[in-house]
mmCIF file of C-alpha atoms and ligand atoms in Angstrom:
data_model
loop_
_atom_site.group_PDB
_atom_site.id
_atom_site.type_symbol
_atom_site.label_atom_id
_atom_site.label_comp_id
_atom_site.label_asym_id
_atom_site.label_seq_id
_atom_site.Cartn_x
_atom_site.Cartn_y
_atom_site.Cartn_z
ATOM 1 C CA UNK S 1 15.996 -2.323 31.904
ATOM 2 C CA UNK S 2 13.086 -0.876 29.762
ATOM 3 C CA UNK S 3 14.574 2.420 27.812
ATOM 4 C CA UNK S 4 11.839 4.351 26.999
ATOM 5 C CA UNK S 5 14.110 7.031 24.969
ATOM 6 C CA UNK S 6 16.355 4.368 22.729
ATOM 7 C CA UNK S 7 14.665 3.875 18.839
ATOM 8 C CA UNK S 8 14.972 1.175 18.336
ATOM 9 C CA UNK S 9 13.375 -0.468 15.266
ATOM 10 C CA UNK S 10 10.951 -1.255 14.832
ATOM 11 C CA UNK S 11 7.899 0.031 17.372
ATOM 12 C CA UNK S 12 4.519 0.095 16.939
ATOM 13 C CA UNK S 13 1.583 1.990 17.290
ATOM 14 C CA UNK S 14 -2.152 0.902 17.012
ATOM 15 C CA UNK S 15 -4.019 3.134 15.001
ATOM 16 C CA UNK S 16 -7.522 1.314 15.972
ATOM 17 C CA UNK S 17 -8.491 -1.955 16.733
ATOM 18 C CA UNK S 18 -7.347 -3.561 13.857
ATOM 19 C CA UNK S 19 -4.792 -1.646 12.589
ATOM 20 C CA UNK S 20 -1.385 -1.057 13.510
ATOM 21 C CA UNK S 21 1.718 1.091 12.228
ATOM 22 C CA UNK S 22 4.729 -1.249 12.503
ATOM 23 C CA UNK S 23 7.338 1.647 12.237
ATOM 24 C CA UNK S 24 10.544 1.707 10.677
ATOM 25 C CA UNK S 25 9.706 -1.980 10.014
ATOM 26 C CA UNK S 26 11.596 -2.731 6.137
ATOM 27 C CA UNK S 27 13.925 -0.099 6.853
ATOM 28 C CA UNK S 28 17.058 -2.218 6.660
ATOM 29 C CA UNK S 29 15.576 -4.397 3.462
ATOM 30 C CA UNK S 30 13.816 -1.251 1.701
ATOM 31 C CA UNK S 31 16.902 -0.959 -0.860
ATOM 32 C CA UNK S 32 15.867 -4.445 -2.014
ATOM 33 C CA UNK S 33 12.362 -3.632 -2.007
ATOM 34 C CA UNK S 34 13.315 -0.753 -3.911
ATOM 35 C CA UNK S 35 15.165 -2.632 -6.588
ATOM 36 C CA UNK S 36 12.717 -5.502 -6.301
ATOM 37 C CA UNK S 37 10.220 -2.345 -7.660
ATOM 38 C CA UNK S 38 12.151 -1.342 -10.044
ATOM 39 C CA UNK S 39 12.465 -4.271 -11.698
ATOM 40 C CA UNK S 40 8.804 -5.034 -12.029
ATOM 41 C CA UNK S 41 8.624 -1.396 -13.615
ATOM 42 C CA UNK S 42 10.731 -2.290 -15.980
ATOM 43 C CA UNK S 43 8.823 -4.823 -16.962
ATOM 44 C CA UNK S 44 5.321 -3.389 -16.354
ATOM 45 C CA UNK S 45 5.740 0.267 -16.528
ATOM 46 C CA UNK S 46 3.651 2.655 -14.080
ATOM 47 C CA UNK S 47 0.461 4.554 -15.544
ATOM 48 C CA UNK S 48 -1.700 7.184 -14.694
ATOM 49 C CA UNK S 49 -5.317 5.631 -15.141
ATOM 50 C CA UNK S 50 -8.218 6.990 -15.816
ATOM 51 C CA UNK S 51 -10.831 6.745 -13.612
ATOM 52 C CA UNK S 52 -14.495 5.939 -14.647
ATOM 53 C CA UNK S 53 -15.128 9.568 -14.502
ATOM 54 C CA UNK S 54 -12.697 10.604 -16.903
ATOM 55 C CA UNK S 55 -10.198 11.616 -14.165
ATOM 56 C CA UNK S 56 -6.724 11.080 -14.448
ATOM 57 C CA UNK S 57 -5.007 9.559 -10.965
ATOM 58 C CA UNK S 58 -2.355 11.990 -9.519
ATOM 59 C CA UNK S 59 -0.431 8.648 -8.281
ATOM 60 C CA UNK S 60 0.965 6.208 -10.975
ATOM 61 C CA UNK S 61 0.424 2.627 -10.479
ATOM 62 C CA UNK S 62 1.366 -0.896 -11.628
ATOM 63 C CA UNK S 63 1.071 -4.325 -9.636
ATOM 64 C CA UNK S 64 2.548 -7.836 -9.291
ATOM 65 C CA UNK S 65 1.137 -11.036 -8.565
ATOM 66 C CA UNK S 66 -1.746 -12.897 -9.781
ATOM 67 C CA UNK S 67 -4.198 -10.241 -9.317
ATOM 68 C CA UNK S 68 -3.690 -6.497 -10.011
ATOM 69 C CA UNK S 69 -6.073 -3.655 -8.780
ATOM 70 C CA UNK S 70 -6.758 -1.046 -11.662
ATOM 71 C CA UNK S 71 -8.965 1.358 -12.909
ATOM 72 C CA UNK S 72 -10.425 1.875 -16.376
ATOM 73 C CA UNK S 73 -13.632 3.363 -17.826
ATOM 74 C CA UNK S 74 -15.285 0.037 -17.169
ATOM 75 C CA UNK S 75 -14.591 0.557 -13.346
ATOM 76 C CA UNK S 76 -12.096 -0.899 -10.716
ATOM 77 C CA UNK S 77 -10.959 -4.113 -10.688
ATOM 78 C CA UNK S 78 -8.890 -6.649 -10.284
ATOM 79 C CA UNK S 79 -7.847 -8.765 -13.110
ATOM 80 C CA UNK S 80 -4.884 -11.215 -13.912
ATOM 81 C CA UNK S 81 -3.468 -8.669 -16.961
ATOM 82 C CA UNK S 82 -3.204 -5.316 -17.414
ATOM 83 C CA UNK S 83 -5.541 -3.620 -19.147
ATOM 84 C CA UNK S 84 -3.151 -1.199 -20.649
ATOM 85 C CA UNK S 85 -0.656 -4.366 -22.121
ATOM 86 C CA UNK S 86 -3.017 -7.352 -22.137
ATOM 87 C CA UNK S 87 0.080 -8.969 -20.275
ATOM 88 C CA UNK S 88 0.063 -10.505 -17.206
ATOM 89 C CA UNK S 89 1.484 -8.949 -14.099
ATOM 90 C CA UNK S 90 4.912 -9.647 -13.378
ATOM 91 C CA UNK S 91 5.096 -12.369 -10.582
ATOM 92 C CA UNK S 92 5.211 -11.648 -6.764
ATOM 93 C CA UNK S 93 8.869 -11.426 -5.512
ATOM 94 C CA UNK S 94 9.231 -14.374 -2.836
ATOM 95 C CA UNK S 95 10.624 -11.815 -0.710
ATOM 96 C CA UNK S 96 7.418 -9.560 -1.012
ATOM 97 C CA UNK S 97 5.270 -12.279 -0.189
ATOM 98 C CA UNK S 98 7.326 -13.539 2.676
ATOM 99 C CA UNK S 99 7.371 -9.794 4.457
ATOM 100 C CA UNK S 100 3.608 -9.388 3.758
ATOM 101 C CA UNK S 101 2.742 -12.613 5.408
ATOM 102 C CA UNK S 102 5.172 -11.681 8.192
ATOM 103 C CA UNK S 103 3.771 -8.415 9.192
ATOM 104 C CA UNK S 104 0.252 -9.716 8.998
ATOM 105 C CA UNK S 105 0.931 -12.159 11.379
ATOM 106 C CA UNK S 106 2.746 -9.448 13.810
ATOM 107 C CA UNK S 107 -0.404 -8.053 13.562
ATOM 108 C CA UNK S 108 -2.379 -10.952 14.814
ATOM 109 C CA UNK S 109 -3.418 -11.898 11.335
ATOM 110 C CA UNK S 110 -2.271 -15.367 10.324
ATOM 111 C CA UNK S 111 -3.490 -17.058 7.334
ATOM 112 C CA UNK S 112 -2.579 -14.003 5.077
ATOM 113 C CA UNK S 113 -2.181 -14.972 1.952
ATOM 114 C CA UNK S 114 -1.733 -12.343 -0.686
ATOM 115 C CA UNK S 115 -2.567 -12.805 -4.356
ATOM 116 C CA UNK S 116 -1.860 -9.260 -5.359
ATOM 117 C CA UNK S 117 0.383 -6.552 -4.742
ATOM 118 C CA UNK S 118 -0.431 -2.573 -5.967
ATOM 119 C CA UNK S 119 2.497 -0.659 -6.210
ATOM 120 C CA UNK S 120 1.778 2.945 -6.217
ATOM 121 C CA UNK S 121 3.948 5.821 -7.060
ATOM 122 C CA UNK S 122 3.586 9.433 -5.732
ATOM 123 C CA UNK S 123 5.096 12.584 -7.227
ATOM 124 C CA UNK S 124 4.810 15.879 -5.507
ATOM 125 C CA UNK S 125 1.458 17.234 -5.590
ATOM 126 C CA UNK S 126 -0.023 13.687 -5.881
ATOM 127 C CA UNK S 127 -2.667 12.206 -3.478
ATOM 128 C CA UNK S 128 -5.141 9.588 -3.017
ATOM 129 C CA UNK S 129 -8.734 10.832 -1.792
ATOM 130 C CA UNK S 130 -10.864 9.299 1.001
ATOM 131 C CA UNK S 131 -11.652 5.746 0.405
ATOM 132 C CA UNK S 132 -12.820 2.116 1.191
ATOM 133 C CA UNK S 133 -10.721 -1.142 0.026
ATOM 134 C CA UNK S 134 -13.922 -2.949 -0.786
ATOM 135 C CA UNK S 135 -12.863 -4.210 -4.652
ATOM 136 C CA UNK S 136 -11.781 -7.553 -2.288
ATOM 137 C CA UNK S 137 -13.868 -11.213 -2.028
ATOM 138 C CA UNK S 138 -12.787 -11.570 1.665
ATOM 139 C CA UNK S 139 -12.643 -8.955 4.348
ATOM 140 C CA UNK S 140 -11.570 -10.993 6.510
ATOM 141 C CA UNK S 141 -7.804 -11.251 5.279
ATOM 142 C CA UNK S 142 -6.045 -7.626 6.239
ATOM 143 C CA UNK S 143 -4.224 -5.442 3.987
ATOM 144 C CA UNK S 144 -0.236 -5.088 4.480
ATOM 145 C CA UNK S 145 0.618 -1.182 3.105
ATOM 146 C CA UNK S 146 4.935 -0.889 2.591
ATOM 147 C CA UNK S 147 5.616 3.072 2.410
ATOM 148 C CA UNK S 148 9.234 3.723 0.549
ATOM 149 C CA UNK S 149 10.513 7.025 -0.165
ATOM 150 C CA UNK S 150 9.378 10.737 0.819
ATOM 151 C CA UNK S 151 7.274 10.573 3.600
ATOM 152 C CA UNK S 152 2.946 11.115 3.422
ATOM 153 C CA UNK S 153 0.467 12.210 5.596
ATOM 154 C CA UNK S 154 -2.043 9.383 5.901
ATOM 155 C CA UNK S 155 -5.536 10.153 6.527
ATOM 156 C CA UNK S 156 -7.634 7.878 8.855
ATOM 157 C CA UNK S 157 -10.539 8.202 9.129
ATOM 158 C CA UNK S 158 -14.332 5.665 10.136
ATOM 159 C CA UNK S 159 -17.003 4.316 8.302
ATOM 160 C CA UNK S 160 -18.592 7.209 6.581
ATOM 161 C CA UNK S 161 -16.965 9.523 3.982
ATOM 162 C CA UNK S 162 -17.892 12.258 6.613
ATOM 163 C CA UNK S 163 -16.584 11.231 10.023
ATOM 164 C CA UNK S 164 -13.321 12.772 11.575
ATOM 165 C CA UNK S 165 -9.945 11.585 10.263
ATOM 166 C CA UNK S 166 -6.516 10.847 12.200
ATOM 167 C CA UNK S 167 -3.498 12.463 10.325
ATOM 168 C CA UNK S 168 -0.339 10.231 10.497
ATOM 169 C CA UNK S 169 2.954 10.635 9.188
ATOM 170 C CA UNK S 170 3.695 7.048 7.280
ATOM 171 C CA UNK S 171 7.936 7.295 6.522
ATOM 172 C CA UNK S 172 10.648 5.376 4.645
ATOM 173 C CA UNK S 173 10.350 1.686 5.924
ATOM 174 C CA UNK S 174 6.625 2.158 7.684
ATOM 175 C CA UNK S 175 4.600 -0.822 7.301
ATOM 176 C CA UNK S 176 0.450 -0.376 8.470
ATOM 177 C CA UNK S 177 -1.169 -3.833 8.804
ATOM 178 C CA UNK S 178 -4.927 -3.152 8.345
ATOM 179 C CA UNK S 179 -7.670 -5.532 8.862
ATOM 180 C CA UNK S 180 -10.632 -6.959 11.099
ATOM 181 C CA UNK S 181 -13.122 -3.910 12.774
ATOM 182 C CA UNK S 182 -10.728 -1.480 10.621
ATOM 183 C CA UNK S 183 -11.181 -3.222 6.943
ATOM 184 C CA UNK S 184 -13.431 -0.896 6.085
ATOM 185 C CA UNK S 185 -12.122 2.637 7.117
ATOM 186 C CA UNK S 186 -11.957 4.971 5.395
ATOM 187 C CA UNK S 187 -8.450 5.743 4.462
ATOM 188 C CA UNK S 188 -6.414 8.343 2.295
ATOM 189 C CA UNK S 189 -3.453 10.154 1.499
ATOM 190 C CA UNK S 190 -2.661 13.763 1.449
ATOM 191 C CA UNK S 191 -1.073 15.789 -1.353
ATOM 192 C CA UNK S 192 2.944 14.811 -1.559
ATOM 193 C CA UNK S 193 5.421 17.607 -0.715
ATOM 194 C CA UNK S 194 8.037 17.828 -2.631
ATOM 195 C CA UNK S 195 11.226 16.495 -1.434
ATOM 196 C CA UNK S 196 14.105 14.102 -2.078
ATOM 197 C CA UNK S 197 14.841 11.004 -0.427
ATOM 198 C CA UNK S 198 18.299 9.491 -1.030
ATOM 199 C CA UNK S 199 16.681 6.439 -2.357
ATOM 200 C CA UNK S 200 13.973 7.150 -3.916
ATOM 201 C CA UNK S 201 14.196 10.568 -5.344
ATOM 202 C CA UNK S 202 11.743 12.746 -5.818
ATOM 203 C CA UNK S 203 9.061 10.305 -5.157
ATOM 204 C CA UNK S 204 6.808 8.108 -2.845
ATOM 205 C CA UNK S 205 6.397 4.159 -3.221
ATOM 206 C CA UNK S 206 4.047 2.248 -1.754
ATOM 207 C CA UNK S 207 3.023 -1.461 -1.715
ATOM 208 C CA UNK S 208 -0.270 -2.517 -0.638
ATOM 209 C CA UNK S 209 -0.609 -6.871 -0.038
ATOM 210 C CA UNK S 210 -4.261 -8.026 -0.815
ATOM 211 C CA UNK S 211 -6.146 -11.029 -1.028
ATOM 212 C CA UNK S 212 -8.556 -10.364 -4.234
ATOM 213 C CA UNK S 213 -10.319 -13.533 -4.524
ATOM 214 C CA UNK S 214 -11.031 -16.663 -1.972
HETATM 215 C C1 LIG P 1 -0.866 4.693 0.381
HETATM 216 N N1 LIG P 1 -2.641 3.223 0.855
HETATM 217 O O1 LIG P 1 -0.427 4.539 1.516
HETATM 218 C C2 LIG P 1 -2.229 4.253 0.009
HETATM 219 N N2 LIG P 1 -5.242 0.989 1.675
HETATM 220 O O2 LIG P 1 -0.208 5.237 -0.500
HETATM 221 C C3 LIG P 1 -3.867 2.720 0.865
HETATM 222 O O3 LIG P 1 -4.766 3.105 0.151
HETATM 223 C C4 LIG P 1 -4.132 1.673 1.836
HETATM 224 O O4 LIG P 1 -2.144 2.091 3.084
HETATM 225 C C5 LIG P 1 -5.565 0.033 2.553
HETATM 226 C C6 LIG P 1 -4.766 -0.280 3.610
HETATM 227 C C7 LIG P 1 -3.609 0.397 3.801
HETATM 228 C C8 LIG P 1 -3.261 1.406 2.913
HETATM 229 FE FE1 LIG P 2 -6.567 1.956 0.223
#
């Protein structure tokens, strides 16, 4: 019989034609994850760029993979070292690519096949603004977004800078698999509250799978 009050794990929810919150979806793995993104720290610490403005990003960053997404005062990119090191990225975890390529094709996306992974870190106060993921060759391969940690309010929002945003809550284990119509939303993340999650402290992770280049 269909239970319509039992949680169980995970459910989702379309957000828009295109894009879809897989909930609770690496809750049982996100310890690994977690370790999987410490280790990579270790080896390639996260930063606080600077953006071509002269700003300083609230949310610390590093990446694996072939590819990683940065910013510096020549602009964003993606590049095969970081600019901060000159060393390469560490590589992608087999398990990381594995669960990317998964929930992209849960989505209805097959033929994901990520060459770079951002890893973003939130403290308390920290937030992403409105934006476009349009540093990419191909829109037609999705994005898969992991959220680990204290939980955000993502902002979702259309084309323009200007139109109307959705607010949703993305939580410990959340995956959103983002791609076709939605590529080009506008998307962002509201300022952290402070919290502490038994895993993750006093902080927000989250993993975002990309295709950079063909
Ligand atoms: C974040 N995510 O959730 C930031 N971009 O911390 C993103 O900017 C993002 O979640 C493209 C697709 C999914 C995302
Ligand atoms: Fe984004």
């Amino acid at each position: 019989m269909l239970d319509l009050f039992s949680e169980e794990a995970p459910w989702s929810e379309p957000l828009a034609e295109g894009a879809v919150i897989l909930r609770r979806r690496v809750r049982d793995e996100a310890d690994e994850l977690m370790t999987l993104v410490e280790a990579i720290a270790s080896q390639n610490p996260f930063y606080h760029r600077i953006t071509p403005g002269g700003h300083r990003m609230s949310v610390a960053m590093t990446n694996c993979g072939d590819f990683g997404w940065s910013t510096d005062a020549r602009g964003y990119q993606y590049s095969g070292r970081d600019s901060v090191t000159g060393r390469r990225w560490p590589p992608m975890p087999d398990r990381f690519r594995s669960l990317a390529v998964a929930c992209a094709q849960e989505a209805g996306f097959t033929g994901f096949h990520p060459d770079a992974c951002l890893i973003n870190r939130y403290e308390p106060g920290a937030k992403l603004s409105l934006h476009q993921d349009k540093d990419e060759e191909d829109f037609n391969q999705p994005i898969v977004s992991v959220s680990l940690g204290l939980p955000a309010v993502f902002q979702f929002g259309g084309f323009e800078r200007g139109e109307a945003t959705q607010r949703v809550l993305l939580e410990h284990g959340d995956v959103v698999v983002w791609g076709g119509p939605s590529r080009l939303r506008y998307h962002g993340i509201l300022p952290l509250k402070p919290g502490i999650h038994p895993r993750t402290g006093g902080f927000r992770f989250n993993l975002t799978f990309r295709r950079a280049f063909r």
